[in-house]
């Protein structure tokens, strides 16, 4: 607290029942801008103390002539933050060495300053102001103590009722407090866990690693994060994600550490189940694609269907299968664009003859976008190998991509440019491959795809929206875009 305190908290209580001493002292203090309250006797003084005061000014005679037990009791019953100042006006020559009563008064009343009479008025004002400054610091300490107690009460209410385990340690890493969840889970009492006793409930196989990481954090001040098993009261070790954060003072010095332990056994089990589910779905998708390929082969057997049509259908299914392989390796969390591009270009690359010139930043694609781009690249490379740049030895394909921020969203721009091949003429009719790229896959990419048949070579521009957070795969990520695209762009 700064400035003047609450009303009455800086009052100077004056006890000088004989003569005009009290009136003179009050007048001196009033002239200095200080509030003085005259008390007729000790009971009146003690009563005024209960209403709040900053200092008491008492003539020594009143203490010698009256029983000041009630005042001493009030002094003894002060709260821990308080050390009430008292100024005693003593007789000339009444120093402690020649006045045994002064020693008894000092011992009984504690924070006592003796001022010998006669004194100059400025001396009295100076002594009173010094006492009041000390009293202000006591009030400030009280406010800080109250704030700390309130914050601690709020913290303990929160920490003792949250469902996770939490604890606090000193700067040296010695734990001095655990919340009730810790004792409930471990079934171990406080003396056993105090200090570094927590090691007793850790998986023996992980103790050395945990202690090494913990000592590293203590030495560097870095936050601690690690997952390791902790034994429960039932004897079962369960994995807990442990995070520990240093708490620092105004100078930046670590004064304590606050740690939490969160049971992640359910999350790890869910992740394992999801992994098994993804593997099973991948297996079934591969089997389904193989079945579709067999059905197509059987359906076209004995039917007058040109060989290129058979080959195109088979290759599209294989392209879809390869895209699924890339996603399988990444547990369907996404795929790297460069890997998909290199997979599409690989059949047309020969050692020492780079038919593709590739370039672009690292881009992580969500599953649906990865499959859509893989199918688009398959159609482009197939057409280029039949009619375009990849059909001649001198032909080349420039395939570049970049990322751009638009209205807070990330957009992928991929450019396919052919050169060095035979002159290109626009097709007389739009084939299924073109419709697949321009119409169906545009929806899956949440963007647009345009194809230009320039004389010097085909140019395809692909724009796709990249979500900020891929997140875990969903069942919708396992849908085959080709099925939806076929419905969106029927063959005419």
Short mmCIF file of C-alpha atoms in Angstrom, two decimals:
data_model
loop_
_atom_site.label_atom_id
_atom_site.label_comp_id
_atom_site.label_asym_id
_atom_site.label_seq_id
_atom_site.Cartn_x
_atom_site.Cartn_y
_atom_site.Cartn_z
CA UNK A 1 0.00 0.00 0.00
CA UNK A 2 1.29 3.45 -0.84
CA UNK A 3 0.29 6.91 0.39
CA UNK A 4 -2.08 7.33 3.28
CA UNK A 5 -3.79 4.22 4.60
CA UNK A 6 -7.42 3.70 5.52
CA UNK A 7 -9.07 6.30 7.77
CA UNK A 8 -7.64 6.16 11.31
CA UNK A 9 -4.81 3.81 10.46
CA UNK A 10 -2.19 6.56 10.92
CA UNK A 11 -3.61 8.17 13.99
CA UNK A 12 -1.18 9.07 16.74
CA UNK A 13 -2.70 8.14 20.13
CA UNK A 14 -1.49 10.45 22.91
CA UNK A 15 -1.53 9.42 26.58
CA UNK A 16 -0.35 12.29 28.81
CA UNK A 17 -2.95 12.70 31.57
CA UNK A 18 -1.03 15.31 33.62
CA UNK A 19 -0.77 19.02 32.82
CA UNK A 20 -0.92 20.27 29.24
CA UNK A 21 1.51 17.74 27.72
CA UNK A 22 -1.20 16.02 25.69
CA UNK A 23 -2.56 19.27 24.22
CA UNK A 24 0.92 20.54 23.39
CA UNK A 25 1.89 17.25 21.66
CA UNK A 26 -1.40 17.19 19.70
CA UNK A 27 -0.85 20.78 18.56
CA UNK A 28 2.70 20.00 17.39
CA UNK A 29 1.54 16.97 15.41
CA UNK A 30 -1.41 18.87 13.94
CA UNK A 31 0.90 21.62 12.73
CA UNK A 32 2.97 18.92 10.98
CA UNK A 33 -0.14 17.55 9.26
CA UNK A 34 -0.47 14.51 11.51
CA UNK A 35 -3.64 13.45 13.30
CA UNK A 36 -3.37 13.21 17.09
CA UNK A 37 -6.00 11.67 19.39
CA UNK A 38 -5.76 12.39 23.12
CA UNK A 39 -6.61 9.48 25.45
CA UNK A 40 -7.57 10.10 29.05
CA UNK A 41 -6.17 6.80 30.41
CA UNK A 42 -4.77 3.38 29.40
CA UNK A 43 -8.17 1.66 28.94
CA UNK A 44 -9.13 4.47 26.56
CA UNK A 45 -5.82 4.01 24.70
CA UNK A 46 -6.36 0.25 24.31
CA UNK A 47 -9.90 0.88 23.07
CA UNK A 48 -8.61 3.33 20.45
CA UNK A 49 -5.96 0.82 19.38
CA UNK A 50 -8.73 -1.60 18.49
CA UNK A 51 -10.15 1.05 16.13
CA UNK A 52 -6.82 1.45 14.37
CA UNK A 53 -3.76 3.58 14.94
CA UNK A 54 -0.26 4.14 13.56
CA UNK A 55 1.68 5.01 16.73
CA UNK A 56 1.18 5.69 20.44
CA UNK A 57 2.83 8.60 22.28
CA UNK A 58 2.89 7.91 26.04
CA UNK A 59 4.51 9.80 28.90
CA UNK A 60 6.55 7.51 31.13
CA UNK A 61 4.74 8.59 34.31
CA UNK A 62 1.42 7.19 33.15
CA UNK A 63 3.02 3.76 32.66
CA UNK A 64 4.64 3.87 36.09
CA UNK A 65 1.49 4.99 37.83
CA UNK A 66 -1.03 2.78 35.97
CA UNK A 67 -1.21 -0.94 35.40
CA UNK A 68 -0.32 -1.43 31.72
CA UNK A 69 -1.02 -5.19 31.65
CA UNK A 70 -3.95 -4.64 29.25
CA UNK A 71 -1.65 -2.73 26.87
CA UNK A 72 1.02 -5.44 27.08
CA UNK A 73 -1.63 -8.08 26.40
CA UNK A 74 -2.80 -6.15 23.31
CA UNK A 75 0.81 -6.00 22.12
CA UNK A 76 1.26 -9.76 22.63
CA UNK A 77 -1.94 -10.56 20.73
CA UNK A 78 -0.97 -8.62 17.59
CA UNK A 79 -1.09 -10.56 14.32
CA UNK A 80 2.20 -11.83 12.96
CA UNK A 81 2.62 -8.92 10.52
CA UNK A 82 2.19 -6.24 13.21
CA UNK A 83 4.85 -4.66 15.45
CA UNK A 84 3.04 -1.63 16.84
CA UNK A 85 5.40 1.32 17.54
CA UNK A 86 5.27 3.19 20.86
CA UNK A 87 7.12 6.43 21.66
CA UNK A 88 7.69 6.95 25.40
CA UNK A 89 8.43 10.46 26.66
CA UNK A 90 10.90 9.83 29.50
CA UNK A 91 12.28 12.11 32.19
CA UNK A 92 15.62 13.88 31.75
CA UNK A 93 18.40 11.46 32.40
CA UNK A 94 16.02 8.56 32.18
CA UNK A 95 18.20 6.42 29.95
CA UNK A 96 18.11 2.64 30.14
CA UNK A 97 21.39 2.47 32.04
CA UNK A 98 19.99 4.62 34.91
CA UNK A 99 16.29 3.79 34.62
CA UNK A 100 15.44 0.11 35.25
CA UNK A 101 11.73 0.90 34.66
CA UNK A 102 12.55 1.85 31.07
CA UNK A 103 14.01 -1.59 30.51
CA UNK A 104 10.88 -3.27 31.84
CA UNK A 105 8.66 -1.07 29.66
CA UNK A 106 10.72 -1.90 26.57
CA UNK A 107 10.58 -5.61 27.32
CA UNK A 108 6.81 -5.57 27.91
CA UNK A 109 5.77 -3.36 25.00
CA UNK A 110 8.28 -4.41 22.36
CA UNK A 111 8.77 -1.76 19.66
CA UNK A 112 9.49 1.19 21.98
CA UNK A 113 11.41 4.41 21.27
CA UNK A 114 12.38 6.63 24.22
CA UNK A 115 12.43 10.41 23.73
CA UNK A 116 13.85 12.41 26.67
CA UNK A 117 12.22 15.62 27.76
CA UNK A 118 12.56 18.46 27.09
CA UNK A 119 12.72 18.04 23.30
CA UNK A 120 12.47 20.27 20.28
CA UNK A 121 9.11 20.02 18.41
CA UNK A 122 10.87 18.99 15.18
CA UNK A 123 12.44 16.09 17.05
CA UNK A 124 9.03 14.84 18.17
CA UNK A 125 7.63 15.15 14.63
CA UNK A 126 10.65 13.32 13.21
CA UNK A 127 10.32 10.44 15.69
CA UNK A 128 6.55 10.10 15.06
CA UNK A 129 6.97 10.21 11.26
CA UNK A 130 9.68 7.54 11.46
CA UNK A 131 7.36 5.32 13.49
CA UNK A 132 4.52 5.87 10.99
CA UNK A 133 6.75 4.95 8.05
CA UNK A 134 7.54 1.69 9.79
CA UNK A 135 3.84 1.14 10.46
CA UNK A 136 3.05 1.66 6.75
CA UNK A 137 5.52 -1.03 5.81
CA UNK A 138 3.76 -3.35 8.24
CA UNK A 139 0.42 -2.66 6.58
CA UNK A 140 1.98 -3.30 3.17
CA UNK A 141 3.36 -6.58 4.48
CA UNK A 142 -0.12 -7.46 5.74
CA UNK A 143 -1.59 -6.85 2.27
CA UNK A 144 1.07 -8.99 0.64
CA UNK A 145 0.50 -11.75 3.18
CA UNK A 146 -3.27 -11.58 2.64
CA UNK A 147 -2.80 -11.69 -1.14
CA UNK A 148 -0.46 -14.68 -0.85
CA UNK A 149 -2.85 -16.49 1.46
CA UNK A 150 -5.79 -15.81 -0.85
CA UNK A 151 -3.86 -16.99 -3.90
CA UNK A 152 -2.64 -20.05 -2.02
CA UNK A 153 -6.18 -20.86 -0.89
CA UNK A 154 -7.44 -20.58 -4.46
CA UNK A 155 -4.56 -22.70 -5.71
CA UNK A 156 -5.08 -25.41 -3.11
CA UNK A 157 -8.82 -25.48 -3.82
CA UNK A 158 -8.07 -25.96 -7.50
CA UNK A 159 -5.14 -28.36 -7.08
CA UNK A 160 -6.92 -30.55 -4.55
CA UNK A 161 -10.01 -30.96 -6.72
CA UNK A 162 -8.64 -31.42 -10.22
CA UNK A 163 -8.58 -35.05 -11.38
CA UNK A 164 -4.88 -35.12 -12.31
CA UNK A 165 -1.90 -35.63 -10.01
CA UNK A 166 0.06 -32.48 -9.20
CA UNK A 167 2.90 -31.49 -6.89
CA UNK A 168 5.44 -28.79 -6.05
CA UNK A 169 9.18 -28.95 -5.52
CA UNK A 170 11.83 -26.54 -4.30
CA UNK A 171 14.57 -25.09 -6.53
CA UNK A 172 16.71 -28.19 -5.84
CA UNK A 173 13.97 -30.54 -7.09
CA UNK A 174 12.97 -31.81 -3.66
CA UNK A 175 9.17 -32.32 -3.60
CA UNK A 176 7.45 -30.78 -0.56
CA UNK A 177 3.75 -30.96 -1.55
CA UNK A 178 1.42 -33.37 -3.36
CA UNK A 179 -2.29 -32.98 -3.98
CA UNK A 180 -4.70 -35.63 -2.57
CA UNK A 181 -4.96 -37.36 -5.99
CA UNK A 182 -1.31 -38.37 -5.66
CA UNK A 183 -1.89 -40.19 -2.37
CA UNK A 184 -5.13 -41.73 -3.61
CA UNK A 185 -3.52 -43.09 -6.76
CA UNK A 186 -0.23 -44.33 -5.29
CA UNK A 187 -1.54 -45.39 -1.88
CA UNK A 188 1.68 -44.05 -0.35
CA UNK A 189 1.84 -41.60 2.56
CA UNK A 190 3.59 -38.21 2.53
CA UNK A 191 6.80 -39.07 4.42
CA UNK A 192 7.60 -41.78 1.90
CA UNK A 193 7.10 -39.50 -1.11
CA UNK A 194 8.77 -36.37 0.31
CA UNK A 195 11.97 -35.14 -1.27
CA UNK A 196 12.95 -37.57 -4.02
CA UNK A 197 10.80 -40.36 -2.61
CA UNK A 198 8.62 -40.34 -5.73
CA UNK A 199 11.20 -42.63 -7.34
CA UNK A 200 9.77 -45.46 -5.21
CA UNK A 201 6.57 -45.55 -7.34
CA UNK A 202 8.26 -45.29 -10.74
CA UNK A 203 8.83 -48.20 -13.10
CA UNK A 204 12.39 -49.37 -12.25
CA UNK A 205 13.18 -49.57 -15.96
CA UNK A 206 12.56 -45.84 -16.41
CA UNK A 207 14.03 -44.38 -13.19
CA UNK A 208 17.49 -43.61 -14.61
CA UNK A 209 16.05 -41.86 -17.68
CA UNK A 210 13.56 -39.85 -15.61
CA UNK A 211 16.16 -38.76 -13.06
CA UNK A 212 18.59 -37.78 -15.84
CA UNK A 213 15.98 -35.62 -17.57
CA UNK A 214 14.84 -34.11 -14.25
CA UNK A 215 18.42 -33.19 -13.23
CA UNK A 216 18.92 -31.64 -16.66
CA UNK A 217 15.88 -29.39 -16.11
CA UNK A 218 17.12 -28.45 -12.63
CA UNK A 219 20.52 -27.52 -14.04
CA UNK A 220 19.23 -25.56 -17.05
CA UNK A 221 15.86 -24.25 -15.86
CA UNK A 222 14.15 -25.81 -18.88
CA UNK A 223 10.59 -27.19 -18.52
CA UNK A 224 10.36 -30.97 -18.12
CA UNK A 225 8.10 -33.17 -20.25
CA UNK A 226 8.20 -36.95 -20.40
CA UNK A 227 5.87 -39.96 -20.38
CA UNK A 228 6.70 -42.83 -18.02
CA UNK A 229 4.85 -45.44 -15.89
CA UNK A 230 3.81 -44.73 -12.28
CA UNK A 231 2.65 -47.51 -9.96
CA UNK A 232 -0.86 -47.27 -8.57
CA UNK A 233 -2.18 -48.50 -5.22
CA UNK A 234 -3.33 -51.66 -7.01
CA UNK A 235 0.24 -52.42 -8.08
CA UNK A 236 -0.39 -51.66 -11.77
CA UNK A 237 2.01 -49.36 -13.64
CA UNK A 238 0.19 -46.89 -15.88
CA UNK A 239 1.75 -44.39 -18.30
CA UNK A 240 1.59 -40.75 -17.18
CA UNK A 241 2.46 -37.66 -19.19
CA UNK A 242 4.50 -35.55 -16.78
CA UNK A 243 5.02 -31.82 -17.29
CA UNK A 244 7.00 -29.64 -14.87
CA UNK A 245 7.25 -25.85 -15.14
CA UNK A 246 9.63 -23.56 -13.20
CA UNK A 247 8.12 -20.67 -11.21
CA UNK A 248 10.42 -17.64 -11.02
CA UNK A 249 10.59 -14.50 -8.90
CA UNK A 250 10.88 -10.95 -10.20
CA UNK A 251 14.62 -11.38 -10.67
CA UNK A 252 14.11 -14.50 -12.78
CA UNK A 253 15.38 -16.88 -10.11
CA UNK A 254 13.56 -20.23 -9.82
CA UNK A 255 11.76 -20.36 -6.48
CA UNK A 256 9.87 -23.62 -7.03
CA UNK A 257 8.72 -26.14 -9.62
CA UNK A 258 5.11 -27.08 -10.35
CA UNK A 259 4.45 -30.50 -11.86
CA UNK A 260 1.44 -32.42 -13.18
CA UNK A 261 1.03 -36.12 -14.01
CA UNK A 262 -1.77 -37.02 -16.42
CA UNK A 263 -2.84 -40.63 -16.93
CA UNK A 264 -2.56 -41.26 -20.69
CA UNK A 265 -3.18 -45.01 -20.66
CA UNK A 266 -6.60 -44.55 -22.29
CA UNK A 267 -5.15 -42.31 -25.02
CA UNK A 268 -2.36 -44.79 -25.76
CA UNK A 269 -4.88 -47.63 -25.92
CA UNK A 270 -7.04 -45.58 -28.29
CA UNK A 271 -4.01 -44.83 -30.45
CA UNK A 272 -3.15 -48.53 -30.60
CA UNK A 273 -6.74 -49.41 -31.52
CA UNK A 274 -6.72 -46.71 -34.19
CA UNK A 275 -3.44 -48.04 -35.58
CA UNK A 276 -4.89 -51.54 -35.79
CA UNK A 277 -8.05 -50.18 -37.40
CA UNK A 278 -6.05 -48.23 -39.98
CA UNK A 279 -3.96 -51.30 -40.79
CA UNK A 280 -7.11 -53.39 -41.16
CA UNK A 281 -8.74 -50.79 -43.39
CA UNK A 282 -5.60 -50.49 -45.49
CA UNK A 283 -5.60 -54.27 -45.94
CA UNK A 284 -9.26 -54.25 -46.93
CA UNK A 285 -8.82 -51.33 -49.32
CA UNK A 286 -5.96 -53.14 -51.04
CA UNK A 287 -8.07 -56.28 -51.29
CA UNK A 288 -10.99 -54.25 -52.62
CA UNK A 289 -8.85 -52.63 -55.29
CA UNK A 290 -7.50 -56.02 -56.30
CA UNK A 291 -11.06 -57.35 -56.45
CA UNK A 292 -12.17 -54.40 -58.59
CA UNK A 293 -9.26 -55.04 -60.94
CA UNK A 294 -10.25 -58.71 -61.24
CA UNK A 295 -13.91 -57.82 -61.82
CA UNK A 296 -12.94 -55.42 -64.61
CA UNK A 297 -10.71 -58.04 -66.23
CA UNK A 298 -13.45 -60.69 -66.07
CA UNK A 299 -16.14 -58.28 -67.28
CA UNK A 300 -14.12 -57.23 -70.31
CA UNK A 301 -13.04 -60.76 -71.20
CA UNK A 302 -14.54 -61.74 -74.49
CA UNK A 303 -15.87 -58.22 -75.04
CA UNK A 304 -14.59 -56.15 -77.93
CA UNK A 305 -12.83 -53.54 -75.81
CA UNK A 306 -9.63 -51.94 -77.13
CA UNK A 307 -6.46 -52.91 -75.27
CA UNK A 308 -5.61 -49.30 -74.32
CA UNK A 309 -8.91 -49.03 -72.46
CA UNK A 310 -8.12 -52.12 -70.43
CA UNK A 311 -4.66 -50.77 -69.69
CA UNK A 312 -5.98 -47.33 -68.67
CA UNK A 313 -8.46 -48.78 -66.19
CA UNK A 314 -5.82 -51.06 -64.70
CA UNK A 315 -3.28 -48.24 -64.38
CA UNK A 316 -5.75 -45.92 -62.66
CA UNK A 317 -6.48 -48.55 -60.07
CA UNK A 318 -2.76 -49.12 -59.57
CA UNK A 319 -2.21 -45.37 -59.15
CA UNK A 320 -4.91 -45.26 -56.49
CA UNK A 321 -3.31 -48.26 -54.78
CA UNK A 322 0.10 -46.59 -54.73
CA UNK A 323 -1.39 -43.42 -53.22
CA UNK A 324 -2.89 -45.56 -50.48
CA UNK A 325 0.53 -47.14 -49.91
CA UNK A 326 2.07 -43.71 -49.23
CA UNK A 327 -0.67 -42.89 -46.74
CA UNK A 328 -0.37 -46.30 -45.10
CA UNK A 329 3.29 -45.66 -44.35
CA UNK A 330 2.24 -42.44 -42.58
CA UNK A 331 -0.63 -44.09 -40.66
CA UNK A 332 -3.05 -41.96 -42.67
CA UNK A 333 -1.92 -38.80 -40.94
CA UNK A 334 -1.03 -37.31 -44.32
CA UNK A 335 1.59 -37.59 -47.06
CA UNK A 336 4.53 -35.61 -48.35
CA UNK A 337 3.83 -33.95 -51.71
CA UNK A 338 7.34 -34.54 -53.04
CA UNK A 339 7.02 -38.28 -52.38
CA UNK A 340 3.75 -38.40 -54.33
CA UNK A 341 5.30 -36.43 -57.22
CA UNK A 342 8.39 -38.63 -57.33
CA UNK A 343 6.20 -41.73 -57.30
CA UNK A 344 4.31 -40.45 -60.36
CA UNK A 345 7.52 -39.52 -62.20
CA UNK A 346 9.53 -42.63 -61.32
CA UNK A 347 8.32 -44.89 -64.22
CA UNK A 348 9.47 -42.28 -66.76
CA UNK A 349 12.86 -41.48 -65.25
CA UNK A 350 16.01 -43.19 -66.50
CA UNK A 351 19.52 -42.89 -65.13
CA UNK A 352 21.25 -39.86 -66.59
CA UNK A 353 18.05 -38.68 -68.30
CA UNK A 354 15.93 -36.48 -66.09
CA UNK A 355 12.58 -36.21 -67.86
CA UNK A 356 11.09 -34.33 -64.90
CA UNK A 357 12.33 -31.09 -63.35
CA UNK A 358 10.82 -30.88 -59.87
CA UNK A 359 10.87 -28.09 -57.32
CA UNK A 360 8.94 -26.72 -54.36
CA UNK A 361 8.91 -26.37 -50.58
CA UNK A 362 8.05 -29.20 -48.17
CA UNK A 363 4.26 -29.65 -48.12
CA UNK A 364 2.30 -32.01 -45.92
CA UNK A 365 -0.99 -33.06 -47.54
CA UNK A 366 -4.10 -34.39 -45.78
CA UNK A 367 -5.16 -37.88 -46.93
CA UNK A 368 -7.98 -36.83 -49.28
CA UNK A 369 -5.85 -34.17 -51.00
CA UNK A 370 -2.94 -36.62 -51.34
CA UNK A 371 -5.12 -39.20 -53.14
CA UNK A 372 -6.68 -36.54 -55.39
CA UNK A 373 -3.29 -35.15 -56.47
CA UNK A 374 -1.90 -38.67 -56.98
CA UNK A 375 -4.78 -39.49 -59.37
CA UNK A 376 -4.38 -36.16 -61.21
CA UNK A 377 -0.64 -36.75 -61.70
CA UNK A 378 -1.34 -40.28 -62.91
CA UNK A 379 -3.71 -38.95 -65.59
CA UNK A 380 -1.23 -36.26 -66.64
CA UNK A 381 1.76 -38.63 -66.87
CA UNK A 382 -0.32 -41.22 -68.78
CA UNK A 383 -1.48 -38.66 -71.33
CA UNK A 384 2.02 -37.19 -71.63
CA UNK A 385 3.48 -40.65 -72.25
CA UNK A 386 0.90 -41.39 -74.97
CA UNK A 387 0.57 -38.06 -76.75
CA UNK A 388 2.71 -35.42 -75.08
CA UNK A 389 6.20 -34.57 -73.88
CA UNK A 390 6.97 -38.01 -72.45
CA UNK A 391 6.28 -39.67 -75.81
CA UNK A 392 9.56 -38.36 -77.28
CA UNK A 393 13.16 -38.54 -76.10
CA UNK A 394 13.54 -34.75 -76.04
CA UNK A 395 10.37 -34.09 -74.11
CA UNK A 396 10.44 -32.72 -70.57
CA UNK A 397 7.98 -31.90 -67.77
CA UNK A 398 8.47 -28.99 -65.36
CA UNK A 399 6.56 -29.67 -62.18
CA UNK A 400 6.77 -26.95 -59.53
CA UNK A 401 4.67 -25.96 -56.52
CA UNK A 402 4.54 -23.34 -53.79
CA UNK A 403 2.42 -22.23 -50.83
CA UNK A 404 0.58 -18.92 -50.49
CA UNK A 405 -1.38 -17.34 -47.66
CA UNK A 406 -4.75 -15.91 -48.68
CA UNK A 407 -7.27 -14.51 -46.18
CA UNK A 408 -5.72 -16.54 -43.36
CA UNK A 409 -5.84 -19.80 -45.35
CA UNK A 410 -2.97 -21.74 -46.94
CA UNK A 411 -3.28 -22.48 -50.65
CA UNK A 412 -1.17 -24.94 -52.63
CA UNK A 413 -0.42 -24.01 -56.25
CA UNK A 414 1.02 -26.79 -58.42
CA UNK A 415 2.05 -26.21 -62.03
CA UNK A 416 2.58 -28.93 -64.68
CA UNK A 417 4.23 -27.74 -67.92
CA UNK A 418 5.24 -29.95 -70.84
CA UNK A 419 7.85 -29.03 -73.47
CA UNK A 420 9.88 -30.68 -76.20
CA UNK A 421 7.12 -33.02 -77.29
CA UNK A 422 5.07 -33.13 -80.50
CA UNK A 423 2.82 -30.14 -81.26
CA UNK A 424 -0.34 -30.24 -79.19
CA UNK A 425 -3.84 -29.83 -80.55
CA UNK A 426 -6.90 -29.41 -78.31
CA UNK A 427 -8.89 -32.68 -78.14
CA UNK A 428 -12.12 -32.81 -80.15
CA UNK A 429 -13.98 -34.30 -77.18
CA UNK A 430 -13.32 -34.24 -73.46
CA UNK A 431 -12.21 -37.65 -72.23
CA UNK A 432 -12.87 -39.23 -68.89
CA UNK A 433 -9.35 -38.40 -67.67
CA UNK A 434 -9.81 -34.71 -68.36
CA UNK A 435 -13.23 -34.64 -66.69
CA UNK A 436 -11.77 -36.54 -63.74
CA UNK A 437 -9.09 -33.90 -63.29
CA UNK A 438 -11.02 -30.71 -64.02
CA UNK A 439 -14.34 -31.48 -62.36
CA UNK A 440 -14.27 -34.37 -59.93
CA UNK A 441 -10.86 -33.82 -58.31
CA UNK A 442 -11.46 -30.06 -57.97
CA UNK A 443 -14.08 -30.84 -55.33
CA UNK A 444 -11.72 -33.14 -53.43
CA UNK A 445 -8.97 -30.53 -53.56
CA UNK A 446 -11.34 -27.77 -52.39
CA UNK A 447 -9.86 -25.68 -55.18
CA UNK A 448 -9.73 -25.75 -58.94
CA UNK A 449 -7.88 -27.49 -61.76
CA UNK A 450 -7.41 -26.04 -65.24
CA UNK A 451 -5.85 -27.68 -68.32
CA UNK A 452 -4.62 -25.75 -71.37
CA UNK A 453 -3.62 -27.48 -74.60
CA UNK A 454 -0.95 -25.10 -75.87
CA UNK A 455 0.95 -25.94 -79.08
CA UNK A 456 4.26 -26.17 -77.20
CA UNK A 457 2.83 -28.51 -74.56
CA UNK A 458 0.08 -29.16 -72.07
CA UNK A 459 -0.14 -26.85 -69.04
CA UNK A 460 -2.09 -27.88 -65.95
CA UNK A 461 -2.57 -25.57 -62.95
CA UNK A 462 -3.81 -27.11 -59.70
CA UNK A 463 -4.94 -25.12 -56.67
CA UNK A 464 -5.78 -26.85 -53.38
CA UNK A 465 -6.71 -25.68 -49.89
CA UNK A 466 -4.40 -26.97 -47.14
CA UNK A 467 -6.05 -27.09 -43.68
CA UNK A 468 -3.98 -25.60 -40.83
CA UNK A 469 -4.21 -28.74 -38.70
CA UNK A 470 -4.37 -32.18 -40.24
CA UNK A 471 -5.53 -33.87 -37.05
CA UNK A 472 -6.16 -37.61 -36.76
CA UNK A 473 -7.66 -39.44 -39.73
CA UNK A 474 -11.42 -39.92 -39.92
CA UNK A 475 -13.45 -42.53 -41.75
CA UNK A 476 -14.11 -39.96 -44.49
CA UNK A 477 -10.38 -39.96 -45.22
CA UNK A 478 -10.68 -43.57 -46.38
CA UNK A 479 -13.26 -42.82 -49.09
CA UNK A 480 -12.01 -43.28 -52.63
CA UNK A 481 -12.29 -39.92 -54.49
CA UNK A 482 -12.68 -41.75 -57.81
CA UNK A 483 -16.14 -42.99 -56.77
CA UNK A 484 -17.42 -39.50 -55.99
CA UNK A 485 -15.72 -38.02 -59.04
CA UNK A 486 -17.41 -40.52 -61.30
CA UNK A 487 -20.80 -39.44 -60.00
CA UNK A 488 -19.94 -35.77 -60.28
CA UNK A 489 -18.72 -36.05 -63.87
CA UNK A 490 -20.59 -38.79 -65.73
CA UNK A 491 -19.29 -39.89 -69.10
CA UNK A 492 -21.29 -38.27 -71.89
#
